[in-house]
mmCIF file of C-alpha atoms in Angstrom:
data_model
loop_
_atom_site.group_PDB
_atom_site.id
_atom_site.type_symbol
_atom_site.label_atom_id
_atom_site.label_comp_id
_atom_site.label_asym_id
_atom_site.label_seq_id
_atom_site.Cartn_x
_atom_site.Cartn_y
_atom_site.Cartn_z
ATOM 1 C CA UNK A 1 0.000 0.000 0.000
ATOM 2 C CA UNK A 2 2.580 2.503 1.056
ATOM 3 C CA UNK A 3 3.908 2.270 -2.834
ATOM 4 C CA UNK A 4 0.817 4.525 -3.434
ATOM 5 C CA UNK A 5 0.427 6.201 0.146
ATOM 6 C CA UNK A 6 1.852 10.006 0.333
ATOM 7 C CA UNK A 7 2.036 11.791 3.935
ATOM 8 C CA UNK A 8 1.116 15.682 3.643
ATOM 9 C CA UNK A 9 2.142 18.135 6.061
ATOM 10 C CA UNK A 10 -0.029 21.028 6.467
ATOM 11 C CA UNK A 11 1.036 23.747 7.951
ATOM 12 C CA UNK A 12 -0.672 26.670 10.120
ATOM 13 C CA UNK A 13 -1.640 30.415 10.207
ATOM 14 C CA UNK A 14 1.415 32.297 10.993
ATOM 15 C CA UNK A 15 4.276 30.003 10.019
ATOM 16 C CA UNK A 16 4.848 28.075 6.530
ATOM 17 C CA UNK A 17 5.941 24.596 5.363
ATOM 18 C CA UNK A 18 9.399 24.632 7.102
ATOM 19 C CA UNK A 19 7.900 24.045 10.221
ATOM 20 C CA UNK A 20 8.205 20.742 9.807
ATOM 21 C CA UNK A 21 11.617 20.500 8.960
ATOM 22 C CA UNK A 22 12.675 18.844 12.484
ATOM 23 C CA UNK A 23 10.183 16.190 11.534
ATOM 24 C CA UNK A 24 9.929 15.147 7.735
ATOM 25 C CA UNK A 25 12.907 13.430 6.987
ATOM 26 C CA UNK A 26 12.164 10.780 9.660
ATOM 27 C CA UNK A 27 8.470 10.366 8.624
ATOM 28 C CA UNK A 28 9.864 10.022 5.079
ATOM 29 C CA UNK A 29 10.998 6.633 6.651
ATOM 30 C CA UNK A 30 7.912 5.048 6.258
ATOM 31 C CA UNK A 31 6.250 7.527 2.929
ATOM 32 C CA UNK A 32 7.396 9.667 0.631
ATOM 33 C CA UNK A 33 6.741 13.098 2.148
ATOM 34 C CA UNK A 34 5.422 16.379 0.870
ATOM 35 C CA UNK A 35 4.351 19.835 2.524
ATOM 36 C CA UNK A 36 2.800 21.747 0.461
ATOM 37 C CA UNK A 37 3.496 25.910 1.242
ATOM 38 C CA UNK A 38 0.188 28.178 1.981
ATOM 39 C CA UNK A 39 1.771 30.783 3.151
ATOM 40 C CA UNK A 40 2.098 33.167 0.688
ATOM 41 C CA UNK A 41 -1.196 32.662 -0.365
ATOM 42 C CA UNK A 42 -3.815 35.769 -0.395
ATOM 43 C CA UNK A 43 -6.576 34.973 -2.785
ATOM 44 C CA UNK A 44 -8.419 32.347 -0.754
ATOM 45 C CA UNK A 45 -11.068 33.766 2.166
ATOM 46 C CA UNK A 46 -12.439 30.131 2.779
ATOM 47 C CA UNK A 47 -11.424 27.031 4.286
ATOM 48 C CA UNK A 48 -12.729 24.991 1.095
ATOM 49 C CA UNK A 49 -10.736 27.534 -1.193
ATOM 50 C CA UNK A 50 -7.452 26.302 0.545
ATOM 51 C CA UNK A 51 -8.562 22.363 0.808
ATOM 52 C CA UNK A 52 -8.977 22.236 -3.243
ATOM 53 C CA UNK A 53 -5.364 24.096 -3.697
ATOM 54 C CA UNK A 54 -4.643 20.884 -1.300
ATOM 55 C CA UNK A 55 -6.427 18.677 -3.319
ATOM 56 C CA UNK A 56 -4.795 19.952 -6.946
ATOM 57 C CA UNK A 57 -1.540 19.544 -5.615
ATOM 58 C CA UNK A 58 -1.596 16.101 -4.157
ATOM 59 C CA UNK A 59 -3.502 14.629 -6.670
ATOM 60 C CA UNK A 60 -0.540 15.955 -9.317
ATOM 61 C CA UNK A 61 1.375 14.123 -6.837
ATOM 62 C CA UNK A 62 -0.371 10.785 -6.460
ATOM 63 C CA UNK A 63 -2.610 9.993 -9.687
ATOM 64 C CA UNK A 64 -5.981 8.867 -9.757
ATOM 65 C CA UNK A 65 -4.938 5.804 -7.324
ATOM 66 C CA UNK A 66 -2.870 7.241 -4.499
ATOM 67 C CA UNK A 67 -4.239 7.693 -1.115
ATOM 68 C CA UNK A 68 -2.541 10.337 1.327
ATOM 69 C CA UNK A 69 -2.026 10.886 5.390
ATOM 70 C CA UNK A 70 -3.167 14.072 6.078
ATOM 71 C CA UNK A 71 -0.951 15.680 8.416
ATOM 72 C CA UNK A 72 -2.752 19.098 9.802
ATOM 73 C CA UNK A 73 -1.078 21.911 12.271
ATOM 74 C CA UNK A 74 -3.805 24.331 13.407
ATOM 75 C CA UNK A 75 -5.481 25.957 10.482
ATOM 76 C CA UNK A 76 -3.393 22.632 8.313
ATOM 77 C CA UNK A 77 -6.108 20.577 10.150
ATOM 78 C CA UNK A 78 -9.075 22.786 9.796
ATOM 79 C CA UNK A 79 -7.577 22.116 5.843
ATOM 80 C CA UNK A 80 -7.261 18.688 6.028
ATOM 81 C CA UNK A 81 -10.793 18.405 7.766
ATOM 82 C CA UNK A 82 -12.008 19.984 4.544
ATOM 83 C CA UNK A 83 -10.275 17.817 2.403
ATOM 84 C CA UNK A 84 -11.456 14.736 4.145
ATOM 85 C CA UNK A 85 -15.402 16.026 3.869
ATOM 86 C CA UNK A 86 -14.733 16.183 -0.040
ATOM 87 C CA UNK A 87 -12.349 13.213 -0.925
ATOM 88 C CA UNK A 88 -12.519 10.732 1.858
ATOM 89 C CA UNK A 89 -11.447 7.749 -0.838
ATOM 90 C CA UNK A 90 -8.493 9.589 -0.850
ATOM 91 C CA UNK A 91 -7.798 9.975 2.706
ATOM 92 C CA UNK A 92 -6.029 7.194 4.133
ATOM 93 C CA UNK A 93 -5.529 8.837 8.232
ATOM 94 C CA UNK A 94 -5.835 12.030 9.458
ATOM 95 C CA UNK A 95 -3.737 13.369 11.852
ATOM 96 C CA UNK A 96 -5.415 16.720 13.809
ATOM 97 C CA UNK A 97 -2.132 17.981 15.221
ATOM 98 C CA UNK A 98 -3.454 20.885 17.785
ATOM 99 C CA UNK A 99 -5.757 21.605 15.360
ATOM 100 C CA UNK A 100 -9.952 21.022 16.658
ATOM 101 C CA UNK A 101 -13.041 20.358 14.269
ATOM 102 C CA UNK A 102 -14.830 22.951 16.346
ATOM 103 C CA UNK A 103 -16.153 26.114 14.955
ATOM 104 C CA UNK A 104 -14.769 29.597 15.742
ATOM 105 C CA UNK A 105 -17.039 31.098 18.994
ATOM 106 C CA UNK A 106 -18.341 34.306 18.370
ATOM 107 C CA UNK A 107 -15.816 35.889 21.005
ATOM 108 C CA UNK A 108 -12.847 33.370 18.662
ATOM 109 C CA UNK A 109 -14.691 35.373 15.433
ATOM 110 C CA UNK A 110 -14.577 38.863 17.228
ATOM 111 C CA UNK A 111 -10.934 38.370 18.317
ATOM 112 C CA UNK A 112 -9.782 37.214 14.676
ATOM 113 C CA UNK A 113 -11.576 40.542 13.012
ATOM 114 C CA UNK A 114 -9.687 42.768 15.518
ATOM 115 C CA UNK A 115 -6.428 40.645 14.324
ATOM 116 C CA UNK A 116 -7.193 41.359 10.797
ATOM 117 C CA UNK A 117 -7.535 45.376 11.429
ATOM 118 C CA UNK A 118 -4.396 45.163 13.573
ATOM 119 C CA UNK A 119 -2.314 43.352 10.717
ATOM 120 C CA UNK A 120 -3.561 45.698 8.134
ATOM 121 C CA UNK A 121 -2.870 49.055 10.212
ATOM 122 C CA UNK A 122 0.493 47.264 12.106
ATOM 123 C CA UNK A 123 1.523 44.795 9.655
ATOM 124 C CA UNK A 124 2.875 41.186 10.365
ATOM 125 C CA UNK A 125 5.787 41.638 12.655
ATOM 126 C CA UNK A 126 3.708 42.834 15.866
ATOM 127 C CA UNK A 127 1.440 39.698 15.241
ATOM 128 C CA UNK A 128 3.930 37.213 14.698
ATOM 129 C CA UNK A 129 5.895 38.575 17.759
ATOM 130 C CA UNK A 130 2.834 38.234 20.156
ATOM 131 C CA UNK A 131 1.381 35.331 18.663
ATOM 132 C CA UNK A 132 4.451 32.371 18.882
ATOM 133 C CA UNK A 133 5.733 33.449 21.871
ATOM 134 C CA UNK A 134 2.054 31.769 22.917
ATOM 135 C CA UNK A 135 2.321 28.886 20.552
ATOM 136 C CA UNK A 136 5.165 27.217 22.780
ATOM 137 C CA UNK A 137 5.117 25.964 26.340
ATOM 138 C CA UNK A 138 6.120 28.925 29.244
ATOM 139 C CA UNK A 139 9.287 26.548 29.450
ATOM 140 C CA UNK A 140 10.124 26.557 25.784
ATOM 141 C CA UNK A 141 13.733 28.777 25.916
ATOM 142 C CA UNK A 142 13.298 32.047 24.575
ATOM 143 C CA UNK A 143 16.338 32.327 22.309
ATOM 144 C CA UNK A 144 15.201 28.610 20.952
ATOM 145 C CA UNK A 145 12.038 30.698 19.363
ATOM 146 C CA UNK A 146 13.493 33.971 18.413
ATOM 147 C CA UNK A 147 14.731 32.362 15.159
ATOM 148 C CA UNK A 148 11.285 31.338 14.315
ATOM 149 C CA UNK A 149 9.662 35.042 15.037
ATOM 150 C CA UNK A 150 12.502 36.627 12.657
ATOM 151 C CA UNK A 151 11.557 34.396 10.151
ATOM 152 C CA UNK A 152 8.117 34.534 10.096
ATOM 153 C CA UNK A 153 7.402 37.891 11.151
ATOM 154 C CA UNK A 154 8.111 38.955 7.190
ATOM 155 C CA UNK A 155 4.991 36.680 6.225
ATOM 156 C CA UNK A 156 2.936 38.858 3.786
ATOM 157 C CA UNK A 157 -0.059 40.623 5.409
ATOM 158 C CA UNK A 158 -2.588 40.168 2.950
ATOM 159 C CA UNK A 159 -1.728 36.552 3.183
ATOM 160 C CA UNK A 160 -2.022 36.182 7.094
ATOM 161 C CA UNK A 161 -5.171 38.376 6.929
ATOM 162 C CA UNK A 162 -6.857 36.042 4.060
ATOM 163 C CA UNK A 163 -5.744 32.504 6.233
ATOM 164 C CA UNK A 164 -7.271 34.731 9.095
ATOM 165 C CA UNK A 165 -10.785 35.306 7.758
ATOM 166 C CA UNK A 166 -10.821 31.066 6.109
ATOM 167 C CA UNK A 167 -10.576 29.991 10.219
ATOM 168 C CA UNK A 168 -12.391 32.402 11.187
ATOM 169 C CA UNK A 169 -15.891 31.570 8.822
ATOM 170 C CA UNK A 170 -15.058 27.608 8.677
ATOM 171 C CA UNK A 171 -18.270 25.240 9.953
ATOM 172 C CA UNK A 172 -17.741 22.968 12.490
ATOM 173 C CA UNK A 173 -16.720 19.713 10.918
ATOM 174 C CA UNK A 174 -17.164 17.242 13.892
ATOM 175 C CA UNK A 175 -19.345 15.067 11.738
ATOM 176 C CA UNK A 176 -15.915 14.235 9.139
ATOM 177 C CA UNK A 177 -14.834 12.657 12.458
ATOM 178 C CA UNK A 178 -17.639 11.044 13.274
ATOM 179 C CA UNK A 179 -18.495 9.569 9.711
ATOM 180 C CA UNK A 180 -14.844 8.678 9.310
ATOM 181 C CA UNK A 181 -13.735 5.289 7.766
ATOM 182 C CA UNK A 182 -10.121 5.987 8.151
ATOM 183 C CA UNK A 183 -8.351 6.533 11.186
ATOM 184 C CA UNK A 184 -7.817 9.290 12.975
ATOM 185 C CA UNK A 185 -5.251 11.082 15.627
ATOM 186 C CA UNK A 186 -5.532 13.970 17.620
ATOM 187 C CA UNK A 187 -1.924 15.195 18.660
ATOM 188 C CA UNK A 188 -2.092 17.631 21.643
ATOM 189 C CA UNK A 189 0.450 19.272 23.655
ATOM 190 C CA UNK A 190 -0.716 19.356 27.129
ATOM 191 C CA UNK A 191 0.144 23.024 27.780
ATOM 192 C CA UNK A 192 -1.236 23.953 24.450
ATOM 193 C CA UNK A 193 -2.409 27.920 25.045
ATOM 194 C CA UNK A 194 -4.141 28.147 21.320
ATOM 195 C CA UNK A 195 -6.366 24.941 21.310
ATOM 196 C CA UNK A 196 -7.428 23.895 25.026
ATOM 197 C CA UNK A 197 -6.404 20.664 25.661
ATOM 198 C CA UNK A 198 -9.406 19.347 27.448
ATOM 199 C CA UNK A 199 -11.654 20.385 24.655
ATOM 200 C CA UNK A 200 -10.223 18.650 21.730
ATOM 201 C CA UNK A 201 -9.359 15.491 23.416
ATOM 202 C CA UNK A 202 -13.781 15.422 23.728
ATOM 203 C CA UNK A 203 -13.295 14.880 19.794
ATOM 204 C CA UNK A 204 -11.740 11.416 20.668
ATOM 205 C CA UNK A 205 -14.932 10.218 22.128
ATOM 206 C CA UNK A 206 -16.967 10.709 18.570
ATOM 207 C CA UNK A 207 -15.807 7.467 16.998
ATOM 208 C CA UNK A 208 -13.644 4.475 17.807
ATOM 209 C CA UNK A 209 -11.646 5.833 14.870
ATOM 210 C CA UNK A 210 -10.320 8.507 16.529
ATOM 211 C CA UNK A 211 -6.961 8.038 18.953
ATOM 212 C CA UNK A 212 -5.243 10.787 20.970
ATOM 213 C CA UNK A 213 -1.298 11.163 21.607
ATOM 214 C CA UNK A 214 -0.562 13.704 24.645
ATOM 215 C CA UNK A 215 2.933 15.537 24.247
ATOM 216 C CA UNK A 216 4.301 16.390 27.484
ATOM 217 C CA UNK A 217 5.848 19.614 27.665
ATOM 218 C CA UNK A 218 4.712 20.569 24.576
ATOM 219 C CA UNK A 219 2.039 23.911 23.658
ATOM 220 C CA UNK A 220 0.959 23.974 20.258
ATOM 221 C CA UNK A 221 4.270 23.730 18.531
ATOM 222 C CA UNK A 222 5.296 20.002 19.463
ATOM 223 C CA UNK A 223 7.354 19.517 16.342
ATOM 224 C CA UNK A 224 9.656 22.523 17.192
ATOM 225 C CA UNK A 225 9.382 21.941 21.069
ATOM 226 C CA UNK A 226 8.973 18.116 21.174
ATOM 227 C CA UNK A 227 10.378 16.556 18.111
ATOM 228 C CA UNK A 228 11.332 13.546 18.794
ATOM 229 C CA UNK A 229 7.986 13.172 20.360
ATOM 230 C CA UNK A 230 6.032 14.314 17.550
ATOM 231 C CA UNK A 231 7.982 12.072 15.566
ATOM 232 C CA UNK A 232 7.287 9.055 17.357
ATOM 233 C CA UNK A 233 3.583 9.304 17.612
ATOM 234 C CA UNK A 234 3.486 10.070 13.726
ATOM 235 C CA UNK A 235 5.262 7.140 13.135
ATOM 236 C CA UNK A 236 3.226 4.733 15.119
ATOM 237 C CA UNK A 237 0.129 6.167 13.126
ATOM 238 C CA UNK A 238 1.261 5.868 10.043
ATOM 239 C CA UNK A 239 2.815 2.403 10.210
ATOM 240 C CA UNK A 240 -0.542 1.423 11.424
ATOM 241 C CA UNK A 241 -2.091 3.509 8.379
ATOM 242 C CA UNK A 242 0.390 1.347 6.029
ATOM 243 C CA UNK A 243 -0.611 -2.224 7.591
ATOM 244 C CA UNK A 244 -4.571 -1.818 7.431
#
């Protein structure tokens, strides 16, 4: 099967495909590998819009026969959630990696508006310092992250504002869970300060599907904080993936 099977990592709002680069080489182990790059892209305001860029580029990638492992960070999984609704023969696992299938709150959808005034009036370098200094656990070391705000805080403001307003409209999609024939993990880091911790692992109780992988000392950047970790509990999922 795993002649066929591709692994996609998705990344989130605020960072871009190198994320993963602690991380990919050891998952390409098991499956050839692939991350596709969102952020630079402006033209999409919807969750969908971003799920059928997905789609386009990992079908070029495995033909009409390929299946993939759907690899989600944050707004990756609120992605990959979408891409599951639309092409689950297709999906092989899904892997919501501090990412949630919950809708936006009204306060979430107020506090994302004021984000997209405050980008467009400050630009991205305010919001990328304040946001990842959050994304890691209080005893993440500061001058481990400071690489990660300089690059990052150059992201293109029309593109964080357009990824901004896709979360912040996206339907809850608890029911791709629920319906879902493939398997699914939910990787949380247990002093993750962007997606509660208690609240997604609820999604694990939807369907026998659906496994969870705590990452001690981990917030909502495991694959930066926690590597090895992150790498681990991949692994197990997708070599169970490959011998279904």
């Amino acid at each position: 099967m795993n002649e066929q099977l591709l692994i996609a990592l998705i990344h989130g709002h605020g960072v871009d495909s190198a994320i993963w680069s602690g991380i990919d080489a050891g998952l390409s182990a098991d499956a050839p590998v692939v991350a596709p790059d969102f952020s630079y892209v402006a033209t999409h305001s919807s969750i969908d819009e971003y799920a059928e860029l997905l789609h386009k580029q990992l079908a070029a990638e495995t033909g009409e026969t390929g299946r993939v492992i759907l690899v989600g960070h944050s707004m990756g999984g609120y992605i990959a959630l979408a891409f599951a609704e639309k092409h689950p023969d297709m999906t092989a696992g899904l892997v919501l990696f501090h990412s949630t299938a919950y809708a936006d709150d009204e306060a979430k959808k107020e506090q994302r508006q004021q984000t997209i005034q405050s980008l467009n009036t400050h630009g991205a370098a305010p919001f990328i310092e304040e946001t990842l200094p959050k994304m890691v656990a209080p005893s993440f070391p500061a001058n481990k992250l400071q690489p990660y705000i300089d690059q990052y805080k150059n992201l293109p403001v029309d593109a964080l504002a357009a990824g901004m307003t896709a979360m912040m409209h996206r339907p809850d999609r608890t029911h791709v869970l629920r319906d879902a024939r493939f398997p699914v993990l939910l990787v949380l880091g247990e002093e993750d300060q962007i997606t509660p911790f208690g609240k997604t692992m609820e999604l694990a109780e939807l369907s026998h599907q659906i496994s969870a992988a705590p990452i001690e000392r981990a917030g909502h950047l495991s694959m930066v904080e926690q590597p090895e970790s992150a790498l681990g509990v991949l692994r197990v999922f997708v070599g169970q993936v490959i011998g279904e």
